Short mmCIF file of C-alpha atoms in Angstrom, two decimals:
data_model
loop_
_atom_site.label_atom_id
_atom_site.label_comp_id
_atom_site.label_asym_id
_atom_site.label_seq_id
_atom_site.Cartn_x
_atom_site.Cartn_y
_atom_site.Cartn_z
CA UNK A 198 -29.41 -37.14 16.05
CA UNK A 199 -28.80 -39.73 18.84
CA UNK A 200 -25.31 -38.27 19.28
CA UNK A 201 -26.70 -34.73 19.67
CA UNK A 202 -29.31 -35.97 22.17
CA UNK A 203 -26.68 -37.75 24.23
CA UNK A 204 -24.39 -34.71 24.08
CA UNK A 205 -27.18 -32.42 25.28
CA UNK A 206 -27.88 -34.80 28.18
CA UNK A 207 -24.22 -34.83 29.20
CA UNK A 208 -23.67 -31.10 28.61
CA UNK A 209 -21.03 -31.86 25.98
CA UNK A 210 -20.73 -29.13 23.29
CA UNK A 211 -21.20 -30.17 19.67
CA UNK A 212 -21.34 -27.61 16.85
CA UNK A 213 -23.47 -28.59 13.86
CA UNK A 214 -22.33 -27.06 10.57
CA UNK A 215 -24.26 -26.68 7.29
CA UNK A 216 -23.53 -29.48 4.84
CA UNK A 217 -22.34 -27.12 2.09
CA UNK A 218 -19.73 -25.22 4.16
CA UNK A 219 -16.10 -25.64 3.07
CA UNK A 220 -13.08 -25.86 5.33
CA UNK A 221 -11.76 -22.57 3.91
CA UNK A 222 -15.00 -20.77 4.81
CA UNK A 223 -14.90 -22.22 8.29
CA UNK A 224 -11.27 -21.19 8.85
CA UNK A 225 -11.95 -17.71 7.47
CA UNK A 226 -14.93 -17.19 9.78
CA UNK A 227 -13.14 -18.38 12.91
CA UNK A 228 -9.97 -16.45 12.09
CA UNK A 229 -11.94 -13.29 11.39
CA UNK A 230 -13.70 -13.49 14.76
CA UNK A 231 -10.36 -14.01 16.52
CA UNK A 232 -8.70 -11.14 14.70
CA UNK A 233 -11.74 -8.88 15.06
CA UNK A 234 -10.65 -8.21 18.64
CA UNK A 235 -7.09 -7.47 17.51
CA UNK A 236 -7.47 -4.01 15.94
CA UNK A 237 -9.05 -5.32 12.74
CA UNK A 238 -11.46 -2.98 10.98
CA UNK A 239 -14.97 -4.52 11.15
CA UNK A 240 -16.06 -2.48 8.11
CA UNK A 241 -13.70 -4.44 5.89
CA UNK A 242 -13.72 -8.08 4.85
CA UNK A 243 -11.23 -10.56 6.27
CA UNK A 244 -9.31 -10.48 2.96
CA UNK A 245 -9.10 -6.67 3.06
CA UNK A 246 -7.91 -6.76 6.67
CA UNK A 247 -5.20 -9.27 5.76
CA UNK A 248 -4.04 -7.02 2.90
CA UNK A 249 -4.11 -4.00 5.19
CA UNK A 250 -1.81 -5.76 7.65
CA UNK A 251 0.52 -6.98 4.91
CA UNK A 252 0.90 -3.42 3.63
CA UNK A 253 1.56 -1.67 6.93
CA UNK A 254 3.01 -4.35 9.20
CA UNK A 255 6.69 -4.47 9.95
CA UNK A 256 6.31 -7.57 12.13
CA UNK A 257 7.05 -11.21 11.38
CA UNK A 258 5.72 -12.37 8.04
CA UNK A 259 4.84 -15.89 9.26
CA UNK A 260 1.40 -14.97 10.71
CA UNK A 261 0.58 -13.12 7.51
CA UNK A 262 1.55 -16.18 5.48
CA UNK A 263 -0.84 -18.29 7.52
CA UNK A 264 -3.68 -15.81 7.03
CA UNK A 265 -3.07 -15.64 3.31
CA UNK A 266 -3.10 -19.43 3.12
CA UNK A 267 -6.37 -19.51 5.07
CA UNK A 268 -7.85 -17.46 2.20
CA UNK A 269 -6.57 -19.99 -0.30
CA UNK A 270 -4.08 -17.46 -1.70
CA UNK A 271 -0.91 -18.67 -3.38
CA UNK A 272 2.07 -16.97 -1.72
CA UNK A 273 3.46 -16.41 -5.23
CA UNK A 274 0.37 -14.36 -6.09
CA UNK A 275 1.20 -11.14 -7.95
CA UNK A 276 -0.59 -8.10 -6.54
CA UNK A 277 -0.68 -4.74 -8.26
CA UNK A 278 -0.97 -1.77 -5.90
CA UNK A 279 -1.90 1.84 -6.58
CA UNK A 280 -2.54 4.66 -4.10
CA UNK A 281 -4.80 7.67 -4.59
CA UNK A 282 -5.16 10.87 -2.61
CA UNK A 283 -8.79 11.51 -1.62
CA UNK A 284 -10.07 15.08 -2.10
CA UNK A 285 -11.47 16.10 1.29
CA UNK A 286 -15.11 16.82 0.32
CA UNK A 287 -15.50 13.46 -1.45
CA UNK A 288 -16.35 10.22 0.35
CA UNK A 289 -13.97 7.30 -0.38
CA UNK A 290 -17.07 5.14 -1.02
CA UNK A 291 -17.61 7.03 -4.27
CA UNK A 292 -14.33 5.70 -5.65
CA UNK A 293 -14.87 2.04 -4.88
CA UNK A 294 -17.29 1.04 -7.72
CA UNK A 295 -15.19 2.92 -10.28
CA UNK A 296 -11.98 1.23 -9.19
CA UNK A 297 -13.67 -2.18 -9.03
CA UNK A 298 -14.88 -1.73 -12.62
CA UNK A 299 -11.29 -0.99 -13.71
CA UNK A 300 -10.02 -4.33 -12.41
CA UNK A 301 -9.11 -3.52 -8.80
CA UNK A 302 -10.53 -6.31 -6.64
CA UNK A 303 -9.92 -4.59 -3.31
CA UNK A 304 -10.18 -0.91 -2.44
CA UNK A 305 -8.98 -0.09 1.08
CA UNK A 306 -8.97 3.29 2.87
CA UNK A 307 -5.56 3.25 4.54
CA UNK A 308 -3.55 5.89 6.37
CA UNK A 309 -5.58 8.77 4.92
CA UNK A 310 -5.27 7.53 1.34
CA UNK A 311 -7.11 5.05 -0.84
CA UNK A 312 -5.25 1.86 -1.77
CA UNK A 313 -6.51 -0.21 -4.70
CA UNK A 314 -5.26 -3.75 -5.29
CA UNK A 315 -5.41 -5.81 -8.48
CA UNK A 316 -4.93 -9.59 -8.60
CA UNK A 317 -2.66 -9.99 -11.62
CA UNK A 318 -2.71 -13.47 -13.14
CA UNK A 319 -0.29 -12.60 -15.95
CA UNK A 320 3.04 -12.34 -14.15
CA UNK A 321 5.08 -11.44 -17.22
CA UNK A 322 2.83 -8.52 -18.20
CA UNK A 323 1.71 -7.65 -14.69
CA UNK A 324 3.30 -4.20 -14.52
CA UNK A 325 1.97 -3.19 -17.94
CA UNK A 326 -1.52 -4.40 -17.06
CA UNK A 327 -1.43 -2.56 -13.73
CA UNK A 328 -0.45 0.74 -15.37
CA UNK A 329 -3.20 0.30 -17.99
CA UNK A 330 -5.76 -0.30 -15.22
CA UNK A 331 -4.52 2.78 -13.37
CA UNK A 332 -4.93 4.82 -16.57
CA UNK A 333 -8.51 3.55 -16.98
CA UNK A 334 -9.20 4.45 -13.35
CA UNK A 335 -7.92 7.99 -13.89
CA UNK A 336 -10.15 8.38 -16.97
CA UNK A 337 -13.16 7.03 -15.04
CA UNK A 338 -12.55 9.54 -12.26
CA UNK A 339 -12.33 12.38 -14.78
CA UNK A 340 -15.61 11.30 -16.36
CA UNK A 341 -17.19 11.55 -12.92
CA UNK A 342 -16.00 15.14 -12.70
CA UNK A 343 -13.13 14.39 -10.29
CA UNK A 344 -10.17 16.29 -11.72
CA UNK A 345 -6.65 16.95 -10.58
CA UNK A 346 -6.20 13.42 -9.22
CA UNK A 347 -2.77 11.88 -8.82
CA UNK A 348 -2.18 8.12 -8.71
CA UNK A 349 0.99 6.47 -7.42
CA UNK A 350 1.80 3.05 -8.87
CA UNK A 351 4.06 0.51 -7.16
CA UNK A 352 6.16 -2.19 -8.77
CA UNK A 353 4.76 -5.71 -9.04
CA UNK A 354 6.39 -8.59 -7.16
CA UNK A 355 5.63 -12.29 -7.64
CA UNK A 356 5.68 -12.78 -3.89
CA UNK A 357 3.01 -11.73 -1.40
CA UNK A 358 5.65 -11.17 1.26
CA UNK A 359 6.93 -8.27 -0.84
CA UNK A 360 3.52 -6.66 -1.35
CA UNK A 361 4.35 -4.13 1.38
CA UNK A 362 7.13 -2.84 -0.90
CA UNK A 363 4.53 -2.20 -3.61
CA UNK A 364 2.42 -0.27 -1.13
CA UNK A 365 5.30 1.90 0.09
CA UNK A 366 6.46 2.53 -3.47
CA UNK A 367 2.96 3.64 -4.45
CA UNK A 368 2.89 6.09 -1.54
CA UNK A 369 6.30 7.51 -2.46
CA UNK A 370 5.25 7.86 -6.11
CA UNK A 371 2.05 9.64 -5.10
CA UNK A 372 4.03 12.00 -2.85
CA UNK A 373 6.29 12.90 -5.79
CA UNK A 374 3.20 13.81 -7.78
CA UNK A 375 1.42 15.71 -5.03
CA UNK A 376 4.50 17.82 -4.22
CA UNK A 377 4.89 18.69 -7.91
CA UNK A 378 8.34 17.15 -8.30
CA UNK A 379 6.78 14.93 -10.99
CA UNK A 380 3.97 16.68 -12.86
CA UNK A 381 2.29 13.67 -14.48
CA UNK A 382 -1.04 12.44 -13.01
CA UNK A 383 0.13 8.80 -13.14
CA UNK A 384 3.42 8.29 -11.35
CA UNK A 385 4.95 4.82 -11.61
CA UNK A 386 7.66 4.18 -9.03
CA UNK A 387 9.65 2.08 -11.48
CA UNK A 388 9.85 5.00 -13.94
CA UNK A 389 11.11 7.62 -11.48
CA UNK A 390 14.78 7.27 -12.36
CA UNK A 391 17.18 8.20 -9.58
CA UNK A 392 14.25 8.88 -7.25
CA UNK A 393 13.28 5.21 -7.40
CA UNK A 394 16.76 4.36 -6.08
CA UNK A 395 16.75 7.02 -3.38
CA UNK A 396 13.23 6.16 -2.21
CA UNK A 397 13.39 2.37 -2.52
CA UNK A 398 12.27 1.03 0.91
CA UNK A 399 15.00 -1.60 0.78
CA UNK A 400 17.66 1.11 0.46
CA UNK A 401 16.42 3.02 3.50
CA UNK A 402 19.25 2.08 5.88
CA UNK A 403 22.22 2.91 3.59
CA UNK A 404 20.54 6.06 2.22
CA UNK A 405 19.77 7.23 5.77
CA UNK A 406 23.41 6.71 6.72
CA UNK A 407 24.61 8.67 3.68
CA UNK A 408 22.15 11.50 4.35
CA UNK A 409 23.16 11.57 7.99
CA UNK A 410 26.81 12.04 7.05
CA UNK A 411 26.10 14.84 4.55
CA UNK A 412 23.13 16.65 6.10
CA UNK A 413 24.59 16.56 9.61
CA UNK A 414 27.80 18.06 8.25
CA UNK A 415 25.83 20.93 6.69
CA UNK A 416 23.87 21.50 9.89
CA UNK A 417 27.10 21.69 11.92
CA UNK A 418 28.61 24.04 9.34
CA UNK A 419 25.54 26.32 9.47
CA UNK A 420 25.67 26.46 13.28
CA UNK A 421 29.38 27.18 13.38
CA UNK A 422 29.42 29.85 10.64
CA UNK A 423 25.85 31.20 10.77
CA UNK A 424 25.22 30.16 7.14
CA UNK A 425 21.99 28.87 5.54
CA UNK A 426 23.07 25.92 3.41
CA UNK A 427 20.33 23.62 4.80
CA UNK A 428 17.65 26.25 4.09
CA UNK A 429 19.08 26.80 0.60
CA UNK A 430 18.98 23.06 -0.09
CA UNK A 431 15.35 22.82 1.10
CA UNK A 432 14.28 25.73 -1.13
CA UNK A 433 16.19 24.25 -4.08
CA UNK A 434 14.27 20.97 -3.73
CA UNK A 435 10.94 22.78 -3.25
CA UNK A 436 11.58 24.76 -6.46
CA UNK A 437 12.16 21.56 -8.46
CA UNK A 438 15.94 22.10 -8.68
CA UNK A 439 15.62 25.48 -10.41
CA UNK A 440 18.62 27.64 -9.54
CA UNK A 441 16.87 30.81 -10.75
CA UNK A 442 13.73 30.26 -8.65
CA UNK A 443 15.82 29.23 -5.66
CA UNK A 444 17.78 32.46 -5.89
CA UNK A 445 14.56 34.48 -6.08
#
């Protein structure tokens, strides 16, 4: 008290904190206020905002490491990520309690989709557990009368720096389901065969180069000879590689 009185007299700022506050809570609160002015979504918690940035950021990972550590998260934490398409008449808020009850700690509306994240303590069985939780979530949605849902499931990595791969894989898996290339309601990126190789985010540069060489050649051929090989290829893919339907 004498110190506070003297500080007030001298105009020296002293901040008094509650006795039960922890250093982690203090860091979280200060960091959240700083990041609030940096395009962070005020409707989400600090933890959800950190996950959101991990998933979509292509910038340096060092700041994200620091934010994860400020939450007390082990950088070797295993996160399971699934992505759901949201039917337009339904509010995303309706999904959150159902997904929470199925073991997904965080549910984040992100880039027009709904991303659900599970904190998987069992690293060895993480992928199996994640797919089981996704199956329970699908059943819960069906019980609520929400049918026709597709869920994309990413691979699990024992490294938070690689969580953005899980997110991208989940989105690719969901896209394969929504376009009808894979008909199952639960699409696990790791079970997509050759598609998992072609769509692996880490293979983007070499695959793009290969596609550039082949697709550009077809485009040039079409222009020079007035053919429709590019259009034929597009229709073939749209018709799920059916030669008969492509011909029709």
